[in-house]
CSV table of C-alpha atoms in Angstrom, one decimal:
chain,number,residue,atom,x,y,z
A,1,MET,CA,62.1,43.3,7.7
A,2,SER,CA,60.6,40.0,7.5
A,3,ARG,CA,57.1,39.6,5.6
A,4,THR,CA,54.6,37.2,7.2
A,5,ARG,CA,52.3,35.8,4.6
A,6,LEU,CA,48.7,34.9,5.5
A,7,GLY,CA,46.6,31.7,4.2
A,8,PHE,CA,46.8,27.8,4.7
A,9,THR,CA,49.2,25.4,3.8
A,10,LEU,CA,48.4,23.1,0.8
A,11,VAL,CA,48.7,20.3,3.5
A,12,GLU,CA,46.5,22.6,6.6
A,13,LEU,CA,43.7,22.3,3.5
A,14,LEU,CA,43.7,18.8,2.9
A,15,VAL,CA,43.7,18.2,6.6
A,16,VAL,CA,40.5,20.4,7.1
A,17,ILE,CA,38.7,19.0,4.2
A,18,ALA,CA,39.4,15.6,5.5
A,19,ILE,CA,38.1,16.8,8.8
A,20,ILE,CA,34.8,18.5,6.8
A,21,GLY,CA,34.7,14.2,4.9
A,22,ILE,CA,34.3,13.1,8.6
A,23,LEU,CA,31.6,14.7,9.2
A,24,VAL,CA,29.3,14.8,6.5
A,25,SER,CA,30.3,11.1,6.6
A,26,LEU,CA,29.2,11.5,11.0
A,27,LEU,CA,26.0,13.9,9.8
A,28,LEU,CA,24.6,11.6,7.2
A,29,PRO,CA,22.7,8.9,8.4
A,30,ALA,CA,21.7,11.0,10.9
A,31,VAL,CA,19.6,13.4,7.9
A,32,GLN,CA,18.6,9.7,6.5
A,33,MET,CA,17.2,8.8,9.1
A,34,ALA,CA,15.3,12.0,10.4
A,35,ARG,CA,13.5,12.2,6.7
A,36,GLU,CA,12.4,8.6,6.9
A,37,ALA,CA,11.0,8.7,10.1
A,38,ALA,CA,9.0,12.1,8.8
A,39,ARG,CA,8.5,9.6,5.5
A,40,ARG,CA,7.2,6.9,7.8
A,41,THR,CA,5.0,9.5,10.2
A,42,SER,CA,3.6,10.9,6.8
A,43,CYS,CA,2.7,7.5,5.4
A,44,GLY,CA,1.0,6.5,9.0
A,45,ASN,CA,-1.8,10.2,8.9
A,46,ASN,CA,-2.1,8.6,5.3
A,47,MET,CA,-3.4,5.9,6.2
A,48,LYS,CA,-5.1,7.2,8.7
A,49,GLN,CA,-7.1,9.3,6.6
A,50,ILE,CA,-8.1,6.3,4.9
A,51,GLY,CA,-9.4,4.7,8.7
A,52,LEU,CA,-11.5,8.1,8.8
A,53,ALA,CA,-12.7,7.4,5.9
A,54,MET,CA,-14.0,3.4,6.5
A,55,HIS,CA,-15.1,5.1,9.6
A,56,LEU,CA,-17.4,7.4,7.6
A,57,TYR,CA,-18.2,5.5,5.2
A,58,HIS,CA,-20.1,2.6,7.7
A,59,ASP,CA,-21.5,5.3,9.9
A,60,THR,CA,-23.0,5.9,6.0
A,61,ASN,CA,-24.1,3.2,4.6
A,62,ARG,CA,-24.1,0.7,8.4
A,63,ALA,CA,-21.3,-1.6,7.1
A,64,PHE,CA,-17.7,-0.8,5.4
A,65,PRO,CA,-17.5,-1.3,1.6
A,66,ALA,CA,-16.8,-4.3,-0.3
A,67,GLY,CA,-13.0,-5.3,-1.8
A,68,SER,CA,-14.7,-5.1,-5.1
A,69,LEU,CA,-18.0,-3.7,-6.2
A,70,PRO,CA,-19.6,-4.7,-8.9
A,71,SER,CA,-17.8,-3.0,-11.6
A,72,PHE,CA,-14.3,-4.4,-9.8
A,73,ALA,CA,-13.9,-1.1,-9.0
A,74,SER,CA,-12.1,-1.3,-5.3
A,75,GLY,CA,-13.0,-0.8,-1.9
A,76,LEU,CA,-11.0,2.5,-2.2
A,77,THR,CA,-12.7,3.6,-4.8
A,78,ALA,CA,-16.0,3.8,-2.5
A,79,VAL,CA,-14.5,5.5,-0.5
A,80,LEU,CA,-13.0,8.5,-1.8
A,81,PRO,CA,-16.0,11.2,-1.2
A,82,PHE,CA,-14.4,10.9,2.3
A,83,ILE,CA,-11.1,11.6,1.4
A,84,GLU,CA,-12.0,15.4,-0.5
A,85,GLN,CA,-12.3,13.5,-3.8
A,86,ASN,CA,-15.9,14.1,-4.4
A,87,SER,CA,-15.4,15.1,-7.9
A,88,THR,CA,-13.5,11.9,-8.9
A,89,TYR,CA,-16.0,9.4,-7.1
A,90,GLN,CA,-18.9,11.3,-9.1
A,91,LEU,CA,-16.8,10.4,-12.4
A,92,TYR,CA,-16.9,7.1,-12.2
A,93,ASP,CA,-19.4,4.7,-13.4
A,94,PHE,CA,-20.3,2.3,-11.4
A,95,ASN,CA,-22.7,0.6,-14.0
A,96,GLN,CA,-19.6,0.4,-17.1
A,97,TYR,CA,-17.1,-2.1,-16.4
A,98,TYR,CA,-13.6,-0.5,-14.2
A,99,ALA,CA,-11.1,-0.9,-17.3
A,100,SER,CA,-13.9,0.7,-19.8
A,101,PRO,CA,-12.4,3.6,-21.6
A,102,PHE,CA,-14.2,6.3,-19.8
A,103,ASN,CA,-13.6,4.3,-16.4
A,104,GLN,CA,-9.7,4.7,-16.7
A,105,ALA,CA,-9.3,8.0,-17.1
A,106,VAL,CA,-11.0,8.5,-13.9
A,107,LEU,CA,-8.2,5.5,-12.5
A,108,ASP,CA,-5.0,6.4,-13.9
A,109,GLN,CA,-5.1,9.3,-11.5
A,110,LYS,CA,-2.3,9.4,-8.6
A,111,ILE,CA,-3.9,9.9,-5.6
A,112,SER,CA,-1.5,11.4,-2.5
A,113,VAL,CA,-3.2,9.9,0.0
A,114,PHE,CA,-2.8,6.6,-1.4
A,115,LEU,CA,0.4,6.9,-1.5
A,116,CYS,CA,3.6,6.2,1.1
A,117,PRO,CA,6.6,8.6,0.3
A,118,SER,CA,8.8,6.1,1.2
A,119,MET,CA,7.7,4.4,-1.4
A,120,PHE,CA,9.2,5.0,-5.1
A,121,LEU,CA,7.9,3.8,-8.8
A,122,PRO,CA,10.7,2.3,-11.1
A,123,ARG,CA,8.5,2.2,-14.2
A,124,SER,CA,5.4,3.9,-15.0
A,125,VAL,CA,1.8,3.4,-13.1
A,126,PRO,CA,-0.2,2.7,-15.0
A,127,ASN,CA,1.3,1.9,-17.8
A,128,SER,CA,-0.6,3.2,-20.9
A,129,SER,CA,1.6,0.4,-23.7
A,130,VAL,CA,-0.2,-2.4,-22.1
A,131,ASN,CA,-3.2,-0.9,-21.1
A,132,GLU,CA,-2.9,-1.3,-17.9
A,133,THR,CA,-5.5,0.8,-15.4
A,134,GLY,CA,-5.5,2.5,-12.7
A,135,GLY,CA,-3.3,4.7,-10.2
A,136,PRO,CA,-0.3,3.1,-8.0
A,137,SER,CA,-1.1,2.6,-4.4
A,138,SER,CA,0.9,1.8,-1.5
A,139,TYR,CA,-2.0,0.3,0.8
A,140,LEU,CA,-3.5,-2.8,0.3
A,141,LEU,CA,-7.0,-3.4,2.3
A,142,ASN,CA,-7.1,-6.8,4.4
A,143,GLU,CA,-8.9,-9.4,3.4
A,144,GLY,CA,-7.5,-12.1,5.3
A,145,SER,CA,-5.5,-15.1,6.4
A,146,ARG,CA,-6.6,-16.7,2.9
A,147,GLY,CA,-5.8,-16.1,-1.1
A,148,TYR,CA,-9.2,-15.1,-3.0
A,149,MET,CA,-10.0,-18.9,-3.7
A,150,ARG,CA,-10.6,-19.2,-0.5
A,151,PRO,CA,-13.5,-17.6,2.1
A,152,ASN,CA,-12.7,-14.3,3.4
A,153,ASP,CA,-12.3,-14.1,6.7
A,154,GLY,CA,-10.5,-10.3,7.0
A,155,ILE,CA,-12.8,-7.2,6.4
A,156,PHE,CA,-13.1,-6.8,2.6
A,157,ALA,CA,-14.3,-9.1,0.3
A,158,VAL,CA,-13.9,-10.1,-3.4
A,159,ILE,CA,-17.0,-10.6,-5.7
A,160,TRP,CA,-15.8,-13.8,-7.8
A,161,PRO,CA,-19.3,-14.8,-9.3
A,162,ARG,CA,-18.0,-17.4,-11.8
A,163,TYR,CA,-16.2,-19.0,-8.7
A,164,GLY,CA,-19.2,-19.1,-6.8
A,165,TYR,CA,-18.4,-15.7,-4.4
A,166,HIS,CA,-21.0,-13.1,-3.2
A,167,ASN,CA,-20.7,-9.7,-2.1
A,168,VAL,CA,-19.4,-9.7,1.4
A,169,THR,CA,-19.9,-6.5,3.9
A,170,VAL,CA,-18.5,-6.2,6.9
A,171,ARG,CA,-19.8,-4.8,10.1
A,172,PHE,CA,-17.8,-3.3,13.2
A,173,GLY,CA,-20.4,-6.0,15.3
A,174,ASP,CA,-18.3,-8.7,12.5
A,175,VAL,CA,-15.3,-8.3,14.0
A,176,GLY,CA,-15.7,-10.0,17.2
A,177,ASP,CA,-11.6,-10.5,17.6
A,178,GLY,CA,-11.7,-6.6,18.8
A,179,THR,CA,-11.3,-4.1,16.2
A,180,SER,CA,-8.2,-3.3,17.5
A,181,ASN,CA,-6.9,-6.6,17.6
A,182,THR,CA,-7.6,-6.7,13.5
A,183,PHE,CA,-5.9,-5.0,10.3
A,184,LEU,CA,-7.9,-2.5,8.0
A,185,ALA,CA,-5.0,-2.0,5.9
A,186,GLY,CA,-1.5,-2.3,5.0
A,187,GLU,CA,1.8,-1.7,3.6
A,188,THR,CA,3.1,-2.9,-0.2
A,189,THR,CA,5.9,-2.1,-3.0
A,190,TYR,CA,6.7,-1.1,-6.3
A,191,ASP,CA,10.4,-2.9,-5.8
A,192,MET,CA,9.9,-6.4,-6.2
A,193,GLN,CA,12.3,-7.2,-8.8
A,194,ASP,CA,11.3,-10.9,-9.4
A,195,TYR,CA,8.0,-9.3,-10.4
A,196,LEU,CA,8.0,-9.9,-14.1
A,197,TRP,CA,5.2,-8.9,-17.1
A,198,SER,CA,3.8,-12.3,-18.3
A,199,ARG,CA,2.8,-12.8,-21.6
A,200,TYR,CA,-1.2,-12.5,-21.1
A,201,SER,CA,-0.9,-9.3,-19.5
A,202,ALA,CA,1.9,-7.9,-21.6
A,203,PRO,CA,2.6,-9.5,-24.5
A,204,SER,CA,5.3,-6.5,-25.9
A,205,LEU,CA,7.0,-6.8,-22.2
A,206,ALA,CA,7.4,-10.0,-21.4
A,207,GLY,CA,9.6,-11.6,-19.2
A,208,SER,CA,10.9,-7.6,-17.9
A,209,PRO,CA,10.5,-6.7,-14.6
A,210,ARG,CA,6.5,-5.5,-13.7
A,211,TYR,CA,7.9,-4.9,-9.8
A,212,GLY,CA,4.8,-4.3,-8.8
A,213,SER,CA,0.9,-4.5,-9.3
A,214,ALA,CA,-0.6,-2.2,-6.3
A,215,ARG,CA,-3.0,0.2,-8.0
A,216,TRP,CA,-5.8,1.9,-5.7
A,217,GLY,CA,-8.9,1.5,-8.0
A,218,VAL,CA,-9.1,-2.2,-9.0
A,219,GLY,CA,-10.2,-4.5,-6.4
A,220,TYR,CA,-8.6,-7.7,-7.1
A,221,PRO,CA,-6.3,-9.3,-4.8
A,222,GLY,CA,-2.6,-8.4,-5.3
A,223,VAL,CA,-3.7,-5.0,-6.4
A,224,SER,CA,-6.1,-3.3,-3.6
A,225,MET,CA,-6.4,-5.9,-1.3
A,226,GLY,CA,-3.7,-8.2,0.7
A,227,ASN,CA,-3.6,-10.8,2.9
A,228,THR,CA,-1.8,-12.7,5.5
A,229,SER,CA,-1.4,-15.9,3.4
A,230,THR,CA,2.1,-15.3,2.8
A,231,PRO,CA,5.7,-14.3,4.7
A,232,PHE,CA,5.5,-10.6,5.8
A,233,ASN,CA,7.2,-8.2,4.3
A,234,LEU,CA,9.0,-10.3,1.7
A,235,HIS,CA,10.2,-8.3,-1.2
A,236,SER,CA,9.8,-11.0,-3.8
A,237,VAL,CA,6.4,-12.4,-6.2
A,238,ALA,CA,5.5,-14.8,-3.7
A,239,ASN,CA,4.5,-12.2,-1.8
A,240,ARG,CA,3.0,-9.9,-4.4
A,241,THR,CA,-0.3,-10.1,-2.3
A,242,GLY,CA,1.1,-9.8,1.2
A,243,PHE,CA,2.0,-7.1,3.3
A,244,GLN,CA,5.4,-5.4,2.6
A,245,SER,CA,7.0,-1.6,3.4
A,246,MET,CA,9.9,0.4,2.2
A,247,HIS,CA,10.5,1.4,5.3
A,248,PRO,CA,13.1,0.0,7.5
A,249,GLN,CA,12.7,-3.2,9.6
A,250,GLY,CA,8.3,-3.6,9.2
A,251,ALA,CA,5.7,-1.5,8.1
A,252,ASN,CA,2.7,0.7,9.2
A,253,PHE,CA,-0.6,-0.8,9.5
A,254,LEU,CA,-4.0,0.6,10.1
A,255,ARG,CA,-6.4,-1.2,12.5
A,256,VAL,CA,-10.5,-1.0,12.3
A,257,ASP,CA,-10.5,0.8,15.4
A,258,GLY,CA,-8.5,3.8,13.5
A,259,SER,CA,-5.2,3.8,15.0
A,260,VAL,CA,-2.4,2.9,12.6
A,261,ASP,CA,1.1,1.1,14.6
A,262,PHE,CA,4.4,-0.1,12.9
A,263,VAL,CA,4.8,-3.9,13.0
A,264,SER,CA,8.5,-5.0,13.5
A,265,ASP,CA,9.6,-7.3,10.8
A,266,SER,CA,10.3,-10.1,13.8
A,267,ILE,CA,6.4,-9.8,14.3
A,268,ASN,CA,5.4,-13.4,15.4
A,269,ARG,CA,4.0,-15.6,12.3
A,270,ASN,CA,0.4,-16.7,14.3
A,271,THR,CA,0.4,-13.0,15.7
A,272,TYR,CA,0.5,-11.6,12.5
A,273,ILE,CA,-1.5,-14.2,10.6
A,274,GLY,CA,-4.2,-13.6,13.9
A,275,LEU,CA,-4.3,-9.7,13.4
A,276,SER,CA,-5.6,-10.3,9.5
A,277,THR,CA,-8.9,-12.3,10.9
A,278,ARG,CA,-11.8,-10.2,12.2
A,279,HIS,CA,-13.6,-13.6,13.9
A,280,THR,CA,-11.4,-16.5,14.7
A,281,GLY,CA,-10.8,-16.3,18.1
A,282,GLU,CA,-7.4,-16.2,18.4
A,283,ILE,CA,-5.2,-14.7,22.0
A,284,LEU,CA,-3.0,-12.5,20.3
A,285,GLN,CA,1.1,-12.1,22.3
């Protein structure tokens, strides 16, 4: 009588492995897309929380916070009590400089609401070896279409006494272009490989990649505020004070009315600039 052998031959095993490999290669992009969609949604929810906090601040103070407070803390610092960070806010001493040792300990915290899940950090933020201050941020408050050396036409202003600037506070009534047609905040990243440490800011790291500088608690352009004076989603030091994201093909933006939408890379340049201004009367297409 003949005996029947049970099991795979080597050829059959290789065929099965090849089929499994093909199936995995087909499913992996779909899984990655689903994960990114979830991260983008989570990022949008963060921005909605920031928007709600700004509205609550406005209800309490009859205006949005300034982009930079007298101690050079940021406008995001001002809304900490409205995102369940009241204990952090109470610790901050607005009578001291933001980079004082006391305030550094407060601002160096990572706060999840200020971090997009898609944004990775290729370095430590803050870098204590060069006395950097402030925990990382994925979001910049909208200061308008111009750099900080020009008059502000956005929602958040800067205090620069030596340049003759003063503290401008914006109210809902000042947004003549419409709250649904004006940015309140947008995304930024830490993937600018051509953004290098300078001899001035970090002598020991001069010439090495800094990647980014966005930090939620520091009231400086490109750190907690951004503008549309540079091309959108350009992942370069040339766009350090502008908006960009780690999401494919665009970025999330928070509007003054509290809504969040995804702006595509293909947005018209004039429309993009017009969305950052509060009262210039552009017709957006």
